[in-house]
């Protein structure tokens, strides 16, 4: 039985692994990409678009597969694994390169003196618990003096001396000092980089920022109807000073009430005169019924006339 015709027909259906292009495509095995810079055949693209695109895609995949099979491979339980080379295509950055940070005051001093700083580890060994614990943060080693069950009290300490509270205050003071140093370094670096006085943003220290927050909080509490008297206090918040509301007594003398009513009438007369000077008749600036109700404390015009 002659099967040469069958083999010939099958061979004609299978394309060769060799891809011939006028301009050799750029194969980057590191990124698994193939860049074909050959111009499109407008005649083939216009008549059989899908077949033309599939043929180009097939050629690109064939080039990539050929490049992958030519790479050095190593055996593994899952099969042979190829070692991808370093990418050769240079991709543009989405963002510009970060600018180098200016050295701090300590970094300048250490560089001048030849001091080499060593980066501290985040974990330290605890001899008591025989475990690695965090140096800072939640359950950090820097809070050991605050949480220990036994404290040494100085001989000249006060009666209400609390060692845990003193240790916590000292830790907070160190944190405030570090924050102040950080803000000074930031202000120094921004002052050095700025070309004009307006281009440098204002840098506030920690006490100034704390004072602004306290003033804003006091103004917010004073904006309520009770002037913050019935507002819920936050933990550790101090009672604001100087925020008071003067309430008039329910009972006062006849002379005081008479003087208050006369002052109200003079104020209304002045408003009416000012309105007339502005070109109006002054009739639409005063609500007589509301003024009488306010002056008589809701009792009416008759009660106001009797008084």
C-alpha positions as CSV (number, residue, x, y, z in Angstrom):
1,X,0.0,0.0,0.0
2,X,1.5,3.3,-1.1
3,X,1.0,6.0,1.6
4,X,3.3,8.5,0.1
5,X,0.4,10.7,-1.0
6,X,-1.1,10.7,2.5
7,X,2.2,11.6,4.1
8,X,2.8,14.4,1.5
9,X,-0.7,15.9,2.2
10,X,-0.1,15.8,6.0
11,X,3.3,17.4,5.7
12,X,1.8,20.1,3.5
13,X,-0.6,20.9,6.3
14,X,2.1,21.3,9.0
15,X,4.1,24.5,8.8
16,X,7.8,24.6,9.3
17,X,9.3,25.8,12.6
18,X,11.5,28.2,10.6
19,X,10.0,31.7,10.2
20,X,11.3,33.8,7.4
21,X,10.7,37.5,7.7
22,X,12.2,40.5,5.8
23,X,13.1,42.2,9.0
24,X,14.0,39.7,11.8
25,X,11.6,40.2,14.8
26,X,13.0,41.1,18.2
27,X,12.5,38.2,20.6
28,X,12.8,39.1,24.3
29,X,12.6,35.8,26.2
30,X,12.9,37.5,29.6
31,X,9.6,39.3,29.1
32,X,8.1,36.5,26.8
33,X,7.5,39.0,24.1
34,X,8.1,39.2,20.3
35,X,8.1,42.6,18.5
36,X,7.5,42.4,14.8
37,X,8.4,45.6,12.9
38,X,7.6,44.3,9.4
39,X,5.1,46.4,7.5
40,X,1.6,45.0,7.0
41,X,0.6,43.5,3.6
42,X,-2.3,45.7,2.8
43,X,-3.6,43.4,0.1
44,X,-3.7,40.3,2.3
45,X,-5.0,42.3,5.2
46,X,-7.9,43.8,3.2
47,X,-9.0,40.5,1.6
48,X,-8.5,37.9,4.4
49,X,-8.0,39.9,7.6
50,X,-8.6,37.0,10.1
51,X,-6.4,34.6,8.3
52,X,-3.6,37.2,7.9
53,X,-3.7,38.1,11.6
54,X,-3.7,34.4,12.7
55,X,-0.7,33.7,10.4
56,X,1.3,36.6,12.0
57,X,0.3,35.5,15.5
58,X,1.4,32.0,14.7
59,X,4.8,33.2,13.4
60,X,5.4,35.2,16.6
61,X,4.5,32.3,18.9
62,X,6.7,30.0,16.9
63,X,9.7,32.3,17.3
64,X,9.0,32.6,21.0
65,X,8.7,28.8,21.5
66,X,11.9,28.3,19.5
67,X,13.7,30.8,21.7
68,X,12.4,29.1,24.9
69,X,13.5,25.6,23.8
70,X,17.0,26.9,23.1
71,X,17.4,28.1,26.7
72,X,19.3,26.0,29.3
73,X,17.0,23.7,31.3
74,X,17.1,21.9,34.6
75,X,15.1,18.9,35.7
76,X,12.4,19.2,38.4
77,X,9.5,17.0,39.7
78,X,7.1,18.8,37.4
79,X,9.4,18.4,34.4
80,X,12.2,20.4,32.7
81,X,12.3,24.1,33.6
82,X,13.9,26.7,31.5
83,X,16.0,29.5,33.0
84,X,14.8,32.8,31.5
85,X,17.5,35.4,30.7
86,X,17.5,39.0,31.8
87,X,15.0,41.2,29.8
88,X,16.5,43.3,27.1
89,X,13.6,45.6,26.4
90,X,13.7,48.9,28.3
91,X,10.3,49.8,29.6
92,X,9.5,53.4,30.5
93,X,8.8,54.3,34.1
94,X,5.2,55.2,35.2
95,X,6.6,57.8,37.6
96,X,9.8,59.8,37.7
97,X,12.8,58.7,39.7
98,X,12.6,59.6,43.4
99,X,14.7,62.5,44.5
100,X,17.5,61.7,47.0
101,X,16.6,62.8,50.5
102,X,18.9,65.5,52.0
103,X,21.0,64.2,54.9
104,X,19.9,65.0,58.4
105,X,21.9,66.9,61.0
106,X,23.1,63.6,62.6
107,X,24.0,62.1,59.2
108,X,26.1,65.1,58.3
109,X,27.9,64.8,61.7
110,X,28.4,61.1,61.4
111,X,29.8,61.5,57.9
112,X,32.2,64.2,59.1
113,X,33.4,62.0,62.1
114,X,33.4,58.8,60.2
115,X,30.7,57.1,62.3
116,X,29.0,54.2,60.7
117,X,25.4,53.7,61.9
118,X,24.0,50.2,62.2
119,X,20.4,49.5,61.5
120,X,18.6,48.0,64.6
121,X,16.6,44.9,64.3
122,X,12.8,45.1,64.8
123,X,13.0,42.1,67.2
124,X,15.0,41.7,70.4
125,X,15.5,38.7,72.6
126,X,13.7,38.6,75.9
127,X,15.6,36.7,78.5
128,X,12.6,36.4,80.8
129,X,10.1,34.9,78.3
130,X,12.8,33.3,76.1
131,X,11.1,34.7,73.0
132,X,11.7,37.4,70.4
133,X,9.6,40.5,71.1
134,X,9.1,43.7,69.2
135,X,11.5,46.6,70.0
136,X,8.8,49.2,69.5
137,X,5.0,49.3,69.0
138,X,2.4,47.1,70.6
139,X,3.9,45.1,73.5
140,X,7.2,46.6,72.6
141,X,10.4,46.3,74.6
142,X,10.4,50.0,75.2
143,X,7.3,49.7,77.4
144,X,8.8,47.1,79.7
145,X,9.3,49.6,82.6
146,X,5.6,50.6,82.3
147,X,4.2,47.0,82.5
148,X,6.6,45.3,84.9
149,X,5.1,44.2,88.2
150,X,7.9,45.4,90.5
151,X,9.4,49.0,90.5
152,X,12.1,50.6,92.5
153,X,10.8,53.7,94.2
154,X,13.3,56.5,95.1
155,X,13.7,57.3,98.8
156,X,12.7,61.0,98.2
157,X,9.6,60.2,96.1
158,X,6.3,61.7,96.9
159,X,3.4,59.8,98.4
160,X,1.4,59.7,95.1
161,X,4.5,58.7,93.1
162,X,3.5,56.2,90.3
163,X,6.5,54.5,88.6
164,X,4.5,53.3,85.7
165,X,3.1,56.8,85.0
166,X,6.6,58.3,85.3
167,X,8.0,55.8,82.8
168,X,5.1,56.4,80.4
169,X,5.7,60.2,80.7
170,X,9.4,59.8,80.0
171,X,8.6,57.7,76.9
172,X,6.2,60.3,75.6
173,X,8.8,63.0,76.2
174,X,11.3,61.0,74.1
175,X,8.7,60.6,71.3
176,X,7.9,64.3,71.4
177,X,11.7,65.1,71.2
178,X,12.2,62.8,68.2
179,X,9.2,64.3,66.4
180,X,10.5,67.8,67.0
181,X,13.9,66.7,65.6
182,X,12.2,65.2,62.6
183,X,10.3,68.4,61.9
184,X,13.5,70.4,62.2
185,X,15.2,68.2,59.7
186,X,12.3,68.5,57.4
187,X,12.2,72.3,57.7
188,X,16.0,72.4,57.1
189,X,15.8,70.3,54.0
190,X,12.9,72.2,52.6
191,X,14.7,75.5,53.3
192,X,17.8,74.2,51.4
193,X,15.8,73.0,48.4
194,X,13.5,76.1,48.0
195,X,14.6,78.8,45.6
196,X,12.2,81.4,46.8
197,X,10.6,82.1,50.2
198,X,7.1,81.5,48.8
199,X,8.0,78.1,47.4
200,X,8.9,76.6,50.8
201,X,5.8,75.3,52.6
202,X,5.4,76.3,56.3
203,X,6.5,73.6,58.7
204,X,5.0,73.6,62.2
205,X,6.5,72.0,65.2
206,X,4.6,69.5,67.3
207,X,3.7,72.0,70.1
208,X,2.3,74.5,67.6
209,X,0.2,71.7,65.9
210,X,-1.0,70.6,69.3
211,X,-2.0,74.1,70.2
212,X,-4.0,74.5,66.9
213,X,-5.8,71.2,67.6
214,X,-6.7,72.3,71.1
215,X,-8.0,75.7,69.9
216,X,-10.0,74.0,67.1
217,X,-11.5,71.6,69.6
218,X,-12.4,74.4,72.1
219,X,-14.1,76.4,69.3
220,X,-16.0,73.3,68.2
221,X,-17.3,72.7,71.8
222,X,-18.2,76.4,72.2
223,X,-20.4,76.2,69.1
224,X,-23.1,74.1,70.8
225,X,-26.1,75.6,72.6
226,X,-24.7,74.6,76.0
227,X,-21.3,76.0,75.2
228,X,-19.9,72.5,75.6
229,X,-21.2,72.0,79.1
230,X,-23.1,68.8,78.4
231,X,-20.7,67.5,75.7
232,X,-19.0,64.2,76.3
233,X,-15.3,64.6,77.2
234,X,-12.6,62.6,75.5
235,X,-10.2,60.5,77.4
236,X,-7.3,62.6,78.7
237,X,-8.9,65.8,77.6
238,X,-8.5,68.8,79.9
239,X,-11.5,71.1,80.8
240,X,-11.3,74.2,78.6
241,X,-10.7,77.5,80.3
242,X,-12.3,80.8,79.6
243,X,-15.4,79.4,77.9
244,X,-18.3,80.7,80.0
245,X,-21.8,81.8,79.3
246,X,-23.5,84.5,81.3
247,X,-27.1,83.9,82.2
248,X,-29.3,86.7,83.3
249,X,-31.1,86.2,86.6
250,X,-34.8,85.4,86.5
251,X,-35.6,88.1,89.0
252,X,-34.1,91.6,88.9
253,X,-35.0,95.1,90.0
254,X,-37.4,97.4,88.3
255,X,-34.6,99.9,87.5
256,X,-32.5,97.2,85.8
257,X,-35.4,95.9,83.7
258,X,-36.4,99.5,82.8
259,X,-32.9,100.3,81.7
260,X,-32.7,97.1,79.6
261,X,-36.0,98.0,77.9
262,X,-34.9,101.5,77.2
263,X,-31.7,100.3,75.7
264,X,-33.6,98.0,73.4
265,X,-35.9,100.8,72.3
266,X,-32.9,103.1,71.6
267,X,-31.3,100.3,69.5
268,X,-34.5,99.9,67.5
269,X,-34.8,103.7,67.0
270,X,-31.2,103.9,65.8
271,X,-31.8,101.2,63.3
272,X,-34.9,102.9,62.0
273,X,-33.0,106.2,61.6
274,X,-30.2,104.5,59.8
275,X,-32.7,102.9,57.4
276,X,-34.3,106.3,56.7
277,X,-30.9,107.9,56.0
278,X,-30.3,105.1,53.4
279,X,-33.3,106.2,51.4
280,X,-36.1,104.1,52.9
281,X,-39.0,104.9,55.2
282,X,-37.9,102.5,57.9
283,X,-41.2,100.7,58.0
284,X,-40.0,97.4,56.8
285,X,-37.0,97.0,59.1
286,X,-38.8,96.6,62.4
287,X,-41.1,93.7,63.3
288,X,-43.2,95.5,66.0
289,X,-45.0,92.3,67.1
290,X,-41.8,90.4,67.6
291,X,-40.2,93.4,69.4
292,X,-43.1,93.7,71.8
293,X,-43.1,90.0,72.4
294,X,-39.4,90.0,73.2
295,X,-39.6,93.1,75.4
296,X,-42.5,91.8,77.4
297,X,-41.1,88.3,77.6
298,X,-44.2,86.9,75.9
299,X,-46.8,88.6,78.0
300,X,-48.0,91.0,75.4
301,X,-48.4,94.8,74.8
302,X,-50.8,95.3,77.7
303,X,-48.4,93.9,80.3
304,X,-45.6,96.0,78.8
305,X,-47.8,99.2,79.1
306,X,-48.6,98.4,82.7
307,X,-44.9,98.0,83.6
